[in-house]
Structure formats: C-alpha cells, structure tokens
Amino acid sequence: MDTTLPAQAPEPAVARRAFVLAAVCLAALCMPLSFTGPAIALPAIAADLHGTPLALAWITNAFMLSFGGCLMVAGALADRYGRKRVFLLGLGVFSAAALALAAAPGIVWLDVLRAVQGLGCAMALSSGLAALAQEFDGPARARAFSLIGTAFGTGLAFGPFLAGTLITHTGWRAIFIGTAVAGLAALLAAALAMRESRDPQAQGVDWPGALTFTGALSLFTYGLLQAPDSGWSSAASLGLLGGAALLLAIFIRVERRAARPMLDLTLFRLPAFAGVQLLAAAPAFSFVVLLVLLPARFIGIEGYSALEAGRMMIALSAPMLVLPVLAGMAAQRLAAAHICASGLLLAAGGLLWLSTCAPGQSPATLIGPLLLIGCGISLPWGLMDGLAISVVPVERAGMAAGIFNTTRVAGESLALAIVSALLGTLAMAALGKVSGLAPEQAALAAPFLALGELRHAGELLPQAGAAELAQAYGAAFRHLLYVLASITTASALLILAFLRHPTGAATDAAALPACKAQQ
C-alpha cells in the first residue's frame, strides 16, 4: 500500500485534485516546449554563439540524454522521499536552468545548462505522473493521463510557432524565459494543492545501476554523434561504442543481482510490459526526430524564416490537441493494440509520402504528409502513459513511470543521435556524387549540411552551387525517410503482437516477485 500524508489545506477534494492535475499538465507542457523551442532557435543560436556541428547537436541531445538517463533514478527517489518533494525540486531546477540559459554566454555553457534542465524535467515528470496515479483511480485516471497527453500535444503543436514568434520579435533567449515562467507557475500550483505520497517499501537508490545505465547511454550517444566526423571505424568511435556496450553489460548484471533494482528486468517477461516499452520508443523514429530535422530543413534549406518554420510545424503537431483524447475514449471499445498499431502504420505512410517532397517545392505540398504523420502518431500518444501505469501494481507507480519514460526519452535521445549520424553519412554519400568534390571536402561539409547549415556547407565547398547542395540534402533526407518508415512499420507489427492481452498485466506483474522467489 502507498502512504499518503493528510492534506495541509482544507480544500474540497475535487478542487484540490484539479489543481494537482493542472500542475502536472503545466509541467508536461514545459517539456515539449523545451524540446521544440531550441530546435527552431538552432540557426539563430548558431549565428549568435557559433560552434561546431557537434557542439550544436548537443543543444538538443544534452537535454534528452540527461532527461532520459535520470528518469528511473528520479522515479526511485520519488517513491522513497515523496512525490511532491521531488516534483517541486525538479521544477525548481528546471526553472533555474531555463533562466540561466537565457543568459548563457557561449555554446559550452548552453550545452551544460541544457543537461541540467533535462535533470529537472526528469525529476518533475516521473514524480508528477506517480502522484497522479495516487490521486485518481479507474476511468478518472485514464482521463487524467489523456489530459497529460493533450498537454504534451499542445506544447508540440504550438511550441515551434511560439518559438518562431519569440525569435522573430525578441530573440532566441526569450524561449527559455517563457519556459521558466511556466515551470514556476506549475511549482506554485503543486506547492498549494499536491499531497505528499511515497512507497513505504522503497529502499535506497540503486546507484550502481543508475551510473552504469547513464554512462552507457552517454557513451553511445557521443559515439554516434561524432562518428560521421571521425569515421565509424576510427579508434574514437570504436572506443566509445565499445565502452557503451561494456557498461550496458555491467548494468544488466548489476540489475539481476540487486534485491531492489532500479530496473526490474523480470517485468520484461510480460509481453504487455515489453510491448508498452516498445510503444514508448516507437514515436521517436516516426515523429520526434522530425521536430528537430524539419525546422533545420525549413530554415536552412528551404529558406523559411523562424516564424514561417514554426507555422509549418503546426501541421505536424496540431493533431496532438484532439486525437489523444479521442483515442482514450475509443480505447473503451476498441483494443489498445489495434489503435496503436493503426496509428503507427498511418505515420509510416506519411513518412513515405513526405519522401516524395523534394526541397524547393511549394509549402502546400508538405501539409498533407505532415498532417498524416501527426494524426497517426497521436493515436498511440493518448494511450501510452495510462498503459505504462496499468501494467504494474499501483504501489510501484513511481518505478513504472520511471521505466516507461526512461524508455521513451532515452529512445528519443538515441533516435536523435542515430538519425543525425545517419543523415550526416547519407549527406556525405550524396555530396560524393557531386562532380569536382574531393572525399575530404565532402566529409568536412556533410555535418553542416545535415544540420541544414547550407551557407556553411557552401563556404566549405565553393565549387558547388546552392542548388547542387540542396539537391544532395534532398537525396539524403529522402533515403532517411525510407529508413524511418521501415522502422515504424516494424514497430507497429511488433506492438500488435505484444499488446494482444494487456488487461491482466498488472495481476501478472504482482505475481512475478513470488514466481521469482520460487525459482
């Protein structure tokens, strides 16, 4: 059983829960804003602070890496020391880092502070979702988590447009001030309304597991990001990727031996639990990576302004405002597996459609595929958080939220690193087909071209015209979309198989410790 301390204020239960839900939704709104805003601002940041392609890539990846790497630790801390305490601390760290980012003097400071901001997000998200699981039951809990999905959708839908507006009128630093204000508002609402709750059986944090997991994720991400520049077979790449594999093996061994592991590997014996983790990672390759790649293409290759790029991104993310809630309602009559798999297949179709849109075409030609991708990914988006909590006993809600969101955010971080490296490699191959370019020149310019920095790539390749460079980027982007569509289709089929019988997962999960003890 979970313990919940008495409320400190004599507010009616319904009103208090509404404030708690509002606080968590506002915190959830901050997270996509913190992700999509810097993606739109990247060209402006590059022009202001400069930096290598690797340093610029870390503006996004440092946030996602810290976010994903700390979620399970944050969930364990929330279960042991209190969900409210960790939620408030996380929002405080997030808001302070956002204010510091607004005054960052250089690219290195920006990267470091983005990692700190990701830590605050991890603490707020894992503890906030666990707190909601204690506040609501049954259909009310499903509705609450659907609203969380809507909050995420609102941030995704309007984050790029808001960022473009702020950059156009006040500069890129204003996007961090905006997220800091929203984070402080959520902190105030939670401080007034949220009750403290914890897991009485929670023990100490599994630090060996936490450190080896975060280390493996960090080395793997860094290895992927620098590989296109140093070479996939270079000593640096092989050393980083090999170190990541070694730490991952140590992590698995540590978790198998721990009495109370950070990641209970026995849960993966449940098909529904494994399916939910796959569902958490699937949108990374079909949707999340586009939130970073498309603004770079629109601004750097197509020549859009930051505001115009933000408007175009609304077509991709606007379905998040409505469809997650409708998917939650439809799940009362239709199997969640069918809804999720159908959505991912729609997204795969949208990716293939988008691959036919070469740079330089009318913006109107992009609206259809972007809407289809957004509609497809919105269907599983509204079901994921509720499914994550439902497959384990309620007293392990903090751990379940931590595992699920670690899978989701770590998957997004890895997907960004993988896709960035792949796009850089494909851009290098495309530049190799341009007559008159030496392989060394193509290798030097490809990372800039992959980031949409057409001007920098042109400065490094004066013998190649802008049209040739844009054509090379278009070929690389098209082949990348083929890969993303294939991954999304495979994910849909696997999820359909794993989530066939999710209803009894929580009961099975409760029985796993007993089964393990008998072995």
mmCIF file of N, CA and C in Angstrom, residues 278-394:
data_model
loop_
_atom_site.group_PDB
_atom_site.id
_atom_site.type_symbol
_atom_site.label_atom_id
_atom_site.label_comp_id
_atom_site.label_asym_id
_atom_site.label_seq_id
_atom_site.Cartn_x
_atom_site.Cartn_y
_atom_site.Cartn_z
ATOM 1 N N LEU A 278 8.195 -0.847 -26.003
ATOM 2 C CA LEU A 278 8.388 -0.648 -27.442
ATOM 3 C C LEU A 278 7.513 0.487 -27.949
ATOM 4 N N LEU A 279 6.285 0.551 -27.426
ATOM 5 C CA LEU A 279 5.381 1.637 -27.810
ATOM 6 C C LEU A 279 5.937 2.986 -27.394
ATOM 7 N N ALA A 280 6.624 3.031 -26.249
ATOM 8 C CA ALA A 280 7.212 4.284 -25.791
ATOM 9 C C ALA A 280 8.296 4.778 -26.733
ATOM 10 N N ALA A 281 9.064 3.845 -27.303
ATOM 11 C CA ALA A 281 10.189 4.226 -28.160
ATOM 12 C C ALA A 281 9.786 4.449 -29.609
ATOM 13 N N ALA A 282 8.682 3.846 -30.051
ATOM 14 C CA ALA A 282 8.321 3.885 -31.473
ATOM 15 C C ALA A 282 8.146 5.295 -32.033
ATOM 16 N N PRO A 283 7.472 6.227 -31.328
ATOM 17 C CA PRO A 283 7.291 7.559 -31.910
ATOM 18 C C PRO A 283 8.579 8.329 -32.135
ATOM 19 N N ALA A 284 9.673 7.904 -31.504
ATOM 20 C CA ALA A 284 10.925 8.634 -31.668
ATOM 21 C C ALA A 284 11.361 8.675 -33.128
ATOM 22 N N PHE A 285 11.232 7.541 -33.828
ATOM 23 C CA PHE A 285 11.697 7.456 -35.210
ATOM 24 C C PHE A 285 10.672 7.947 -36.221
ATOM 25 N N SER A 286 9.416 8.029 -35.827
ATOM 26 C CA SER A 286 8.384 8.442 -36.776
ATOM 27 C C SER A 286 7.939 9.881 -36.598
ATOM 28 N N PHE A 287 8.258 10.468 -35.444
ATOM 29 C CA PHE A 287 7.705 11.792 -35.144
ATOM 30 C C PHE A 287 8.713 12.710 -34.468
ATOM 31 N N VAL A 288 9.314 12.255 -33.361
ATOM 32 C CA VAL A 288 10.137 13.140 -32.542
ATOM 33 C C VAL A 288 11.337 13.662 -33.317
ATOM 34 N N VAL A 289 12.003 12.802 -34.089
ATOM 35 C CA VAL A 289 13.177 13.264 -34.830
ATOM 36 C C VAL A 289 12.803 14.349 -35.848
ATOM 37 N N LEU A 290 11.574 14.300 -36.344
ATOM 38 C CA LEU A 290 11.144 15.324 -37.298
ATOM 39 C C LEU A 290 11.019 16.687 -36.647
ATOM 40 N N LEU A 291 10.773 16.723 -35.338
ATOM 41 C CA LEU A 291 10.670 18.002 -34.636
ATOM 42 C C LEU A 291 11.994 18.753 -34.633
ATOM 43 N N VAL A 292 13.092 18.025 -34.829
ATOM 44 C CA VAL A 292 14.413 18.644 -34.918
ATOM 45 C C VAL A 292 14.855 18.792 -36.371
ATOM 46 N N LEU A 293 14.617 17.764 -37.179
ATOM 47 C CA LEU A 293 15.107 17.777 -38.560
ATOM 48 C C LEU A 293 14.347 18.754 -39.451
ATOM 49 N N LEU A 294 13.033 18.802 -39.302
ATOM 50 C CA LEU A 294 12.245 19.649 -40.209
ATOM 51 C C LEU A 294 12.513 21.145 -40.032
ATOM 52 N N PRO A 295 12.590 21.679 -38.794
ATOM 53 C CA PRO A 295 12.947 23.101 -38.692
ATOM 54 C C PRO A 295 14.290 23.417 -39.335
ATOM 55 N N ALA A 296 15.270 22.519 -39.179
ATOM 56 C CA ALA A 296 16.568 22.733 -39.815
ATOM 57 C C ALA A 296 16.429 22.764 -41.337
ATOM 58 N N ARG A 297 15.585 21.881 -41.865
ATOM 59 C CA ARG A 297 15.367 21.868 -43.314
ATOM 60 C C ARG A 297 14.624 23.125 -43.757
ATOM 61 N N PHE A 298 13.557 23.479 -43.056
ATOM 62 C CA PHE A 298 12.747 24.618 -43.458
ATOM 63 C C PHE A 298 13.558 25.916 -43.450
ATOM 64 N N ILE A 299 14.345 26.121 -42.399
ATOM 65 C CA ILE A 299 15.069 27.382 -42.257
ATOM 66 C C ILE A 299 16.347 27.376 -43.089
ATOM 67 N N GLY A 300 17.123 26.298 -42.978
ATOM 68 C CA GLY A 300 18.426 26.291 -43.619
ATOM 69 C C GLY A 300 18.413 25.938 -45.093
ATOM 70 N N ILE A 301 17.508 25.040 -45.497
ATOM 71 C CA ILE A 301 17.490 24.561 -46.893
ATOM 72 C C ILE A 301 16.415 25.269 -47.703
ATOM 73 N N GLU A 302 15.198 25.342 -47.143
ATOM 74 C CA GLU A 302 14.087 25.948 -47.876
ATOM 75 C C GLU A 302 14.101 27.480 -47.812
ATOM 76 N N GLY A 303 14.816 28.039 -46.822
ATOM 77 C CA GLY A 303 14.900 29.496 -46.716
ATOM 78 C C GLY A 303 13.750 30.142 -45.973
ATOM 79 N N TYR A 304 12.999 29.387 -45.171
ATOM 80 C CA TYR A 304 11.907 29.969 -44.395
ATOM 81 C C TYR A 304 12.478 30.793 -43.236
ATOM 82 N N SER A 305 11.696 31.731 -42.757
ATOM 83 C CA SER A 305 12.035 32.415 -41.513
ATOM 84 C C SER A 305 11.677 31.507 -40.344
ATOM 85 N N ALA A 306 12.129 31.875 -39.144
ATOM 86 C CA ALA A 306 11.809 31.071 -37.960
ATOM 87 C C ALA A 306 10.304 31.031 -37.731
ATOM 88 N N LEU A 307 9.621 32.139 -37.975
ATOM 89 C CA LEU A 307 8.171 32.186 -37.798
ATOM 90 C C LEU A 307 7.471 31.307 -38.822
ATOM 91 N N GLU A 308 7.908 31.356 -40.077
ATOM 92 C CA GLU A 308 7.302 30.512 -41.116
ATOM 93 C C GLU A 308 7.544 29.030 -40.836
ATOM 94 N N ALA A 309 8.731 28.698 -40.338
ATOM 95 C CA ALA A 309 9.019 27.303 -39.997
ATOM 96 C C ALA A 309 8.114 26.842 -38.856
ATOM 97 N N GLY A 310 7.900 27.716 -37.862
ATOM 98 C CA GLY A 310 7.007 27.377 -36.764
ATOM 99 C C GLY A 310 5.591 27.133 -37.233
ATOM 100 N N ARG A 311 5.130 27.917 -38.174
ATOM 101 C CA ARG A 311 3.781 27.718 -38.721
ATOM 102 C C ARG A 311 3.679 26.380 -39.450
ATOM 103 N N MET A 312 4.706 26.013 -40.208
ATOM 104 C CA MET A 312 4.674 24.746 -40.920
ATOM 105 C C MET A 312 4.625 23.567 -39.946
ATOM 106 N N MET A 313 5.306 23.689 -38.829
ATOM 107 C CA MET A 313 5.351 22.593 -37.865
ATOM 108 C C MET A 313 4.008 22.354 -37.191
ATOM 109 N N ILE A 314 3.117 23.346 -37.225
ATOM 110 C CA ILE A 314 1.785 23.151 -36.644
ATOM 111 C C ILE A 314 1.054 22.014 -37.345
ATOM 112 N N ALA A 315 1.253 21.876 -38.657
ATOM 113 C CA ALA A 315 0.589 20.797 -39.396
ATOM 114 C C ALA A 315 1.005 19.432 -38.864
ATOM 115 N N LEU A 316 2.239 19.297 -38.417
ATOM 116 C CA LEU A 316 2.723 18.029 -37.894
ATOM 117 C C LEU A 316 2.170 17.740 -36.499
ATOM 118 N N SER A 317 2.081 18.768 -35.659
ATOM 119 C CA SER A 317 1.781 18.559 -34.245
ATOM 120 C C SER A 317 0.358 18.909 -33.840
ATOM 121 N N ALA A 318 -0.387 19.638 -34.665
ATOM 122 C CA ALA A 318 -1.740 20.056 -34.283
ATOM 123 C C ALA A 318 -2.669 18.894 -33.948
ATOM 124 N N PRO A 319 -2.597 17.735 -34.642
ATOM 125 C CA PRO A 319 -3.486 16.627 -34.256
ATOM 126 C C PRO A 319 -3.330 16.191 -32.804
ATOM 127 N N MET A 320 -2.195 16.515 -32.174
ATOM 128 C CA MET A 320 -1.990 16.161 -30.766
ATOM 129 C C MET A 320 -2.985 16.866 -29.843
ATOM 130 N N LEU A 321 -3.601 17.925 -30.308
ATOM 131 C CA LEU A 321 -4.538 18.662 -29.463
ATOM 132 C C LEU A 321 -5.833 17.900 -29.246
ATOM 133 N N VAL A 322 -6.214 17.061 -30.185
ATOM 134 C CA VAL A 322 -7.532 16.427 -30.149
ATOM 135 C C VAL A 322 -7.454 14.908 -30.109
ATOM 136 N N LEU A 323 -6.653 14.339 -30.974
ATOM 137 C CA LEU A 323 -6.697 12.891 -31.173
ATOM 138 C C LEU A 323 -6.268 12.059 -29.965
ATOM 139 N N PRO A 324 -5.312 12.495 -29.117
ATOM 140 C CA PRO A 324 -5.013 11.662 -27.944
ATOM 141 C C PRO A 324 -6.214 11.428 -27.035
ATOM 142 N N VAL A 325 -7.039 12.466 -26.834
ATOM 143 C CA VAL A 325 -8.238 12.303 -26.006
ATOM 144 C C VAL A 325 -9.241 11.387 -26.695
ATOM 145 N N LEU A 326 -9.417 11.562 -27.999
ATOM 146 C CA LEU A 326 -10.343 10.698 -28.733
ATOM 147 C C LEU A 326 -9.855 9.252 -28.728
ATOM 148 N N ALA A 327 -8.545 9.047 -28.793
ATOM 149 C CA ALA A 327 -8.004 7.685 -28.725
ATOM 150 C C ALA A 327 -8.285 7.067 -27.369
ATOM 151 N N GLY A 328 -8.188 7.871 -26.301
ATOM 152 C CA GLY A 328 -8.511 7.367 -24.979
ATOM 153 C C GLY A 328 -9.961 6.944 -24.861
ATOM 154 N N MET A 329 -10.870 7.698 -25.480
ATOM 155 C CA MET A 329 -12.287 7.340 -25.478
ATOM 156 C C MET A 329 -12.528 6.096 -26.326
ATOM 157 N N ALA A 330 -11.850 6.013 -27.464
ATOM 158 C CA ALA A 330 -12.043 4.856 -28.344
ATOM 159 C C ALA A 330 -11.527 3.572 -27.714
ATOM 160 N N ALA A 331 -10.520 3.701 -26.820
ATOM 161 C CA ALA A 331 -9.951 2.513 -26.189
ATOM 162 C C ALA A 331 -10.934 1.813 -25.260
ATOM 163 N N GLN A 332 -12.030 2.472 -24.903
ATOM 164 C CA GLN A 332 -13.049 1.821 -24.088
ATOM 165 C C GLN A 332 -13.833 0.791 -24.896
ATOM 166 N N ARG A 333 -13.759 0.885 -26.229
ATOM 167 C CA ARG A 333 -14.489 -0.050 -27.091
ATOM 168 C C ARG A 333 -13.580 -0.854 -28.006
ATOM 169 N N LEU A 334 -12.437 -0.302 -28.340
ATOM 170 C CA LEU A 334 -11.526 -0.970 -29.254
ATOM 171 C C LEU A 334 -10.261 -1.375 -28.516
ATOM 172 N N ALA A 335 -9.597 -2.398 -28.992
ATOM 173 C CA ALA A 335 -8.354 -2.868 -28.370
ATOM 174 C C ALA A 335 -7.266 -1.817 -28.542
ATOM 175 N N ALA A 336 -6.545 -1.547 -27.450
ATOM 176 C CA ALA A 336 -5.479 -0.554 -27.499
ATOM 177 C C ALA A 336 -4.414 -0.933 -28.517
ATOM 178 N N ALA A 337 -4.144 -2.235 -28.648
ATOM 179 C CA ALA A 337 -3.134 -2.679 -29.609
ATOM 180 C C ALA A 337 -3.509 -2.301 -31.032
ATOM 181 N N HIS A 338 -4.787 -2.434 -31.367
ATOM 182 C CA HIS A 338 -5.230 -2.103 -32.723
ATOM 183 C C HIS A 338 -5.138 -0.604 -32.979
ATOM 184 N N ILE A 339 -5.496 0.198 -31.976
ATOM 185 C CA ILE A 339 -5.422 1.652 -32.133
ATOM 186 C C ILE A 339 -3.970 2.087 -32.317
ATOM 187 N N CYS A 340 -3.078 1.568 -31.472
ATOM 188 C CA CYS A 340 -1.674 1.966 -31.530
ATOM 189 C C CYS A 340 -1.013 1.527 -32.835
ATOM 190 N N ALA A 341 -1.245 0.277 -33.227
ATOM 191 C CA ALA A 341 -0.631 -0.229 -34.454
ATOM 192 C C ALA A 341 -1.157 0.515 -35.677
ATOM 193 N N SER A 342 -2.462 0.800 -35.704
ATOM 194 C CA SER A 342 -3.033 1.536 -36.835
ATOM 195 C C SER A 342 -2.427 2.931 -36.944
ATOM 196 N N GLY A 343 -2.252 3.581 -35.801
ATOM 197 C CA GLY A 343 -1.659 4.908 -35.812
ATOM 198 C C GLY A 343 -0.237 4.895 -36.351
ATOM 199 N N LEU A 344 0.558 3.927 -35.938
ATOM 200 C CA LEU A 344 1.938 3.861 -36.408
ATOM 201 C C LEU A 344 2.012 3.555 -37.901
ATOM 202 N N LEU A 345 1.097 2.727 -38.389
ATOM 203 C CA LEU A 345 1.074 2.447 -39.832
ATOM 204 C C LEU A 345 0.696 3.698 -40.625
ATOM 205 N N LEU A 346 -0.222 4.490 -40.092
ATOM 206 C CA LEU A 346 -0.554 5.761 -40.744
ATOM 207 C C LEU A 346 0.670 6.680 -40.777
ATOM 208 N N ALA A 347 1.396 6.725 -39.664
ATOM 209 C CA ALA A 347 2.593 7.569 -39.616
ATOM 210 C C ALA A 347 3.632 7.093 -40.628
ATOM 211 N N ALA A 348 3.788 5.774 -40.776
ATOM 212 C CA ALA A 348 4.727 5.248 -41.762
ATOM 213 C C ALA A 348 4.328 5.669 -43.171
ATOM 214 N N GLY A 349 3.018 5.622 -43.454
ATOM 215 C CA GLY A 349 2.551 6.090 -44.755
ATOM 216 C C GLY A 349 2.851 7.562 -44.969
ATOM 217 N N GLY A 350 2.693 8.369 -43.915
ATOM 218 C CA GLY A 350 3.019 9.788 -44.024
ATOM 219 C C GLY A 350 4.497 10.025 -44.286
ATOM 220 N N LEU A 351 5.361 9.226 -43.680
ATOM 221 C CA LEU A 351 6.798 9.359 -43.927
ATOM 222 C C LEU A 351 7.142 9.051 -45.384
ATOM 223 N N LEU A 352 6.513 8.011 -45.939
ATOM 224 C CA LEU A 352 6.750 7.697 -47.349
ATOM 225 C C LEU A 352 6.225 8.805 -48.259
ATOM 226 N N TRP A 353 5.091 9.383 -47.891
ATOM 227 C CA TRP A 353 4.544 10.497 -48.666
ATOM 228 C C TRP A 353 5.487 11.696 -48.599
ATOM 229 N N LEU A 354 6.008 11.974 -47.410
ATOM 230 C CA LEU A 354 6.917 13.104 -47.250
ATOM 231 C C LEU A 354 8.194 12.913 -48.066
ATOM 232 N N SER A 355 8.599 11.660 -48.267
ATOM 233 C CA SER A 355 9.823 11.405 -49.034
ATOM 234 C C SER A 355 9.705 11.847 -50.486
ATOM 235 N N THR A 356 8.488 12.032 -50.958
ATOM 236 C CA THR A 356 8.295 12.479 -52.347
ATOM 237 C C THR A 356 8.395 13.990 -52.482
ATOM 238 N N CYS A 357 8.499 14.699 -51.368
ATOM 239 C CA CYS A 357 8.526 16.169 -51.379
ATOM 240 C C CYS A 357 9.975 16.646 -51.335
ATOM 241 N N ALA A 358 10.531 16.971 -52.487
ATOM 242 C CA ALA A 358 11.915 17.428 -52.557
ATOM 243 C C ALA A 358 12.017 18.877 -52.111
ATOM 244 N N PRO A 359 13.194 19.313 -51.652
ATOM 245 C CA PRO A 359 13.370 20.727 -51.308
ATOM 246 C C PRO A 359 13.065 21.631 -52.487
ATOM 247 N N GLY A 360 12.455 22.765 -52.189
ATOM 248 C CA GLY A 360 12.115 23.727 -53.227
ATOM 249 C C GLY A 360 10.683 23.668 -53.700
ATOM 250 N N GLN A 361 9.923 22.636 -53.300
ATOM 251 C CA GLN A 361 8.522 22.555 -53.695
ATOM 252 C C GLN A 361 7.673 23.521 -52.870
ATOM 253 N N SER A 362 6.452 23.724 -53.327
ATOM 254 C CA SER A 362 5.537 24.621 -52.625
ATOM 255 C C SER A 362 5.273 24.121 -51.214
ATOM 256 N N PRO A 363 5.195 25.029 -50.220
ATOM 257 C CA PRO A 363 4.887 24.598 -48.851
ATOM 258 C C PRO A 363 3.587 23.813 -48.750
ATOM 259 N N ALA A 364 2.639 24.087 -49.643
ATOM 260 C CA ALA A 364 1.354 23.386 -49.589
ATOM 261 C C ALA A 364 1.500 21.888 -49.808
ATOM 262 N N THR A 365 2.547 21.484 -50.555
ATOM 263 C CA THR A 365 2.726 20.046 -50.811
ATOM 264 C C THR A 365 3.143 19.285 -49.550
ATOM 265 N N LEU A 366 3.649 19.994 -48.560
ATOM 266 C CA LEU A 366 4.102 19.356 -47.332
ATOM 267 C C LEU A 366 2.992 19.172 -46.307
ATOM 268 N N ILE A 367 1.914 19.909 -46.447
ATOM 269 C CA ILE A 367 0.857 19.901 -45.428
ATOM 270 C C ILE A 367 0.246 18.507 -45.275
ATOM 271 N N GLY A 368 -0.089 17.866 -46.395
ATOM 272 C CA GLY A 368 -0.734 16.556 -46.343
ATOM 273 C C GLY A 368 0.081 15.507 -45.606
ATOM 274 N N PRO A 369 1.336 15.267 -46.013
ATOM 275 C CA PRO A 369 2.114 14.252 -45.289
ATOM 276 C C PRO A 369 2.372 14.606 -43.832
ATOM 277 N N LEU A 370 2.568 15.882 -43.529
ATOM 278 C CA LEU A 370 2.785 16.259 -42.129
ATOM 279 C C LEU A 370 1.539 15.992 -41.288
ATOM 280 N N LEU A 371 0.377 16.303 -41.825
ATOM 281 C CA LEU A 371 -0.867 16.020 -41.101
ATOM 282 C C LEU A 371 -1.069 14.526 -40.895
ATOM 283 N N LEU A 372 -0.762 13.725 -41.911
ATOM 284 C CA LEU A 372 -0.940 12.282 -41.796
ATOM 285 C C LEU A 372 -0.014 11.704 -40.725
ATOM 286 N N ILE A 373 1.232 12.153 -40.698
ATOM 287 C CA ILE A 373 2.158 11.694 -39.661
ATOM 288 C C ILE A 373 1.645 12.097 -38.284
ATOM 289 N N GLY A 374 1.203 13.354 -38.153
ATOM 290 C CA GLY A 374 0.703 13.830 -36.870
ATOM 291 C C GLY A 374 -0.534 13.089 -36.407
ATOM 292 N N CYS A 375 -1.458 12.821 -37.323
ATOM 293 C CA CYS A 375 -2.667 12.071 -36.958
ATOM 294 C C CYS A 375 -2.313 10.649 -36.546
ATOM 295 N N GLY A 376 -1.405 10.028 -37.296
ATOM 296 C CA GLY A 376 -1.051 8.654 -36.973
ATOM 297 C C GLY A 376 -0.401 8.521 -35.610
ATOM 298 N N ILE A 377 0.527 9.393 -35.293
ATOM 299 C CA ILE A 377 1.259 9.259 -34.035
ATOM 300 C C ILE A 377 0.407 9.709 -32.852
ATOM 301 N N SER A 378 -0.627 10.513 -33.079
ATOM 302 C CA SER A 378 -1.489 10.977 -31.989
ATOM 303 C C SER A 378 -2.324 9.842 -31.403
ATOM 304 N N LEU A 379 -2.608 8.807 -32.180
ATOM 305 C CA LEU A 379 -3.451 7.718 -31.684
ATOM 306 C C LEU A 379 -2.779 6.942 -30.554
ATOM 307 N N PRO A 380 -1.553 6.454 -30.713
ATOM 308 C CA PRO A 380 -0.919 5.800 -29.556
ATOM 309 C C PRO A 380 -0.495 6.780 -28.475
ATOM 310 N N TRP A 381 -0.266 8.023 -28.826
ATOM 311 C CA TRP A 381 0.205 9.008 -27.857
ATOM 312 C C TRP A 381 -0.777 9.170 -26.688
ATOM 313 N N GLY A 382 -2.059 9.105 -26.967
ATOM 314 C CA GLY A 382 -3.045 9.285 -25.911
ATOM 315 C C GLY A 382 -3.215 8.084 -25.012
ATOM 316 N N LEU A 383 -2.632 6.946 -25.367
ATOM 317 C CA LEU A 383 -2.801 5.716 -24.593
ATOM 318 C C LEU A 383 -1.549 5.299 -23.844
ATOM 319 N N MET A 384 -0.398 5.836 -24.213
ATOM 320 C CA MET A 384 0.868 5.311 -23.711
ATOM 321 C C MET A 384 1.023 5.465 -22.205
ATOM 322 N N ASP A 385 0.782 6.656 -21.674
ATOM 323 C CA ASP A 385 1.032 6.897 -20.256
ATOM 324 C C ASP A 385 0.119 6.055 -19.380
ATOM 325 N N GLY A 386 -1.150 5.944 -19.755
ATOM 326 C CA GLY A 386 -2.065 5.126 -18.980
ATOM 327 C C GLY A 386 -1.688 3.655 -19.020
ATOM 328 N N LEU A 387 -1.273 3.157 -20.194
ATOM 329 C CA LEU A 387 -0.842 1.769 -20.308
ATOM 330 C C LEU A 387 0.392 1.499 -19.451
ATOM 331 N N ALA A 388 1.292 2.475 -19.373
ATOM 332 C CA ALA A 388 2.518 2.285 -18.601
ATOM 333 C C ALA A 388 2.221 2.048 -17.132
ATOM 334 N N ILE A 389 1.249 2.755 -16.590
ATOM 335 C CA ILE A 389 0.901 2.605 -15.179
ATOM 336 C C ILE A 389 0.070 1.349 -14.955
ATOM 337 N N SER A 390 -0.737 0.963 -15.930
ATOM 338 C CA SER A 390 -1.689 -0.129 -15.731
ATOM 339 C C SER A 390 -1.043 -1.505 -15.694
ATOM 340 N N VAL A 391 0.185 -1.642 -16.194
ATOM 341 C CA VAL A 391 0.783 -2.971 -16.283
ATOM 342 C C VAL A 391 1.582 -3.363 -15.049
ATOM 343 N N VAL A 392 1.589 -2.515 -14.004
ATOM 344 C CA VAL A 392 2.261 -2.862 -12.747
ATOM 345 C C VAL A 392 1.342 -2.500 -11.596
ATOM 346 N N PRO A 393 1.556 -3.067 -10.395
ATOM 347 C CA PRO A 393 0.762 -2.686 -9.228
ATOM 348 C C PRO A 393 0.930 -1.204 -8.926
ATOM 349 N N VAL A 394 -0.096 -0.595 -8.345
ATOM 350 C CA VAL A 394 -0.110 0.841 -8.139
ATOM 351 C C VAL A 394 1.005 1.301 -7.212
#
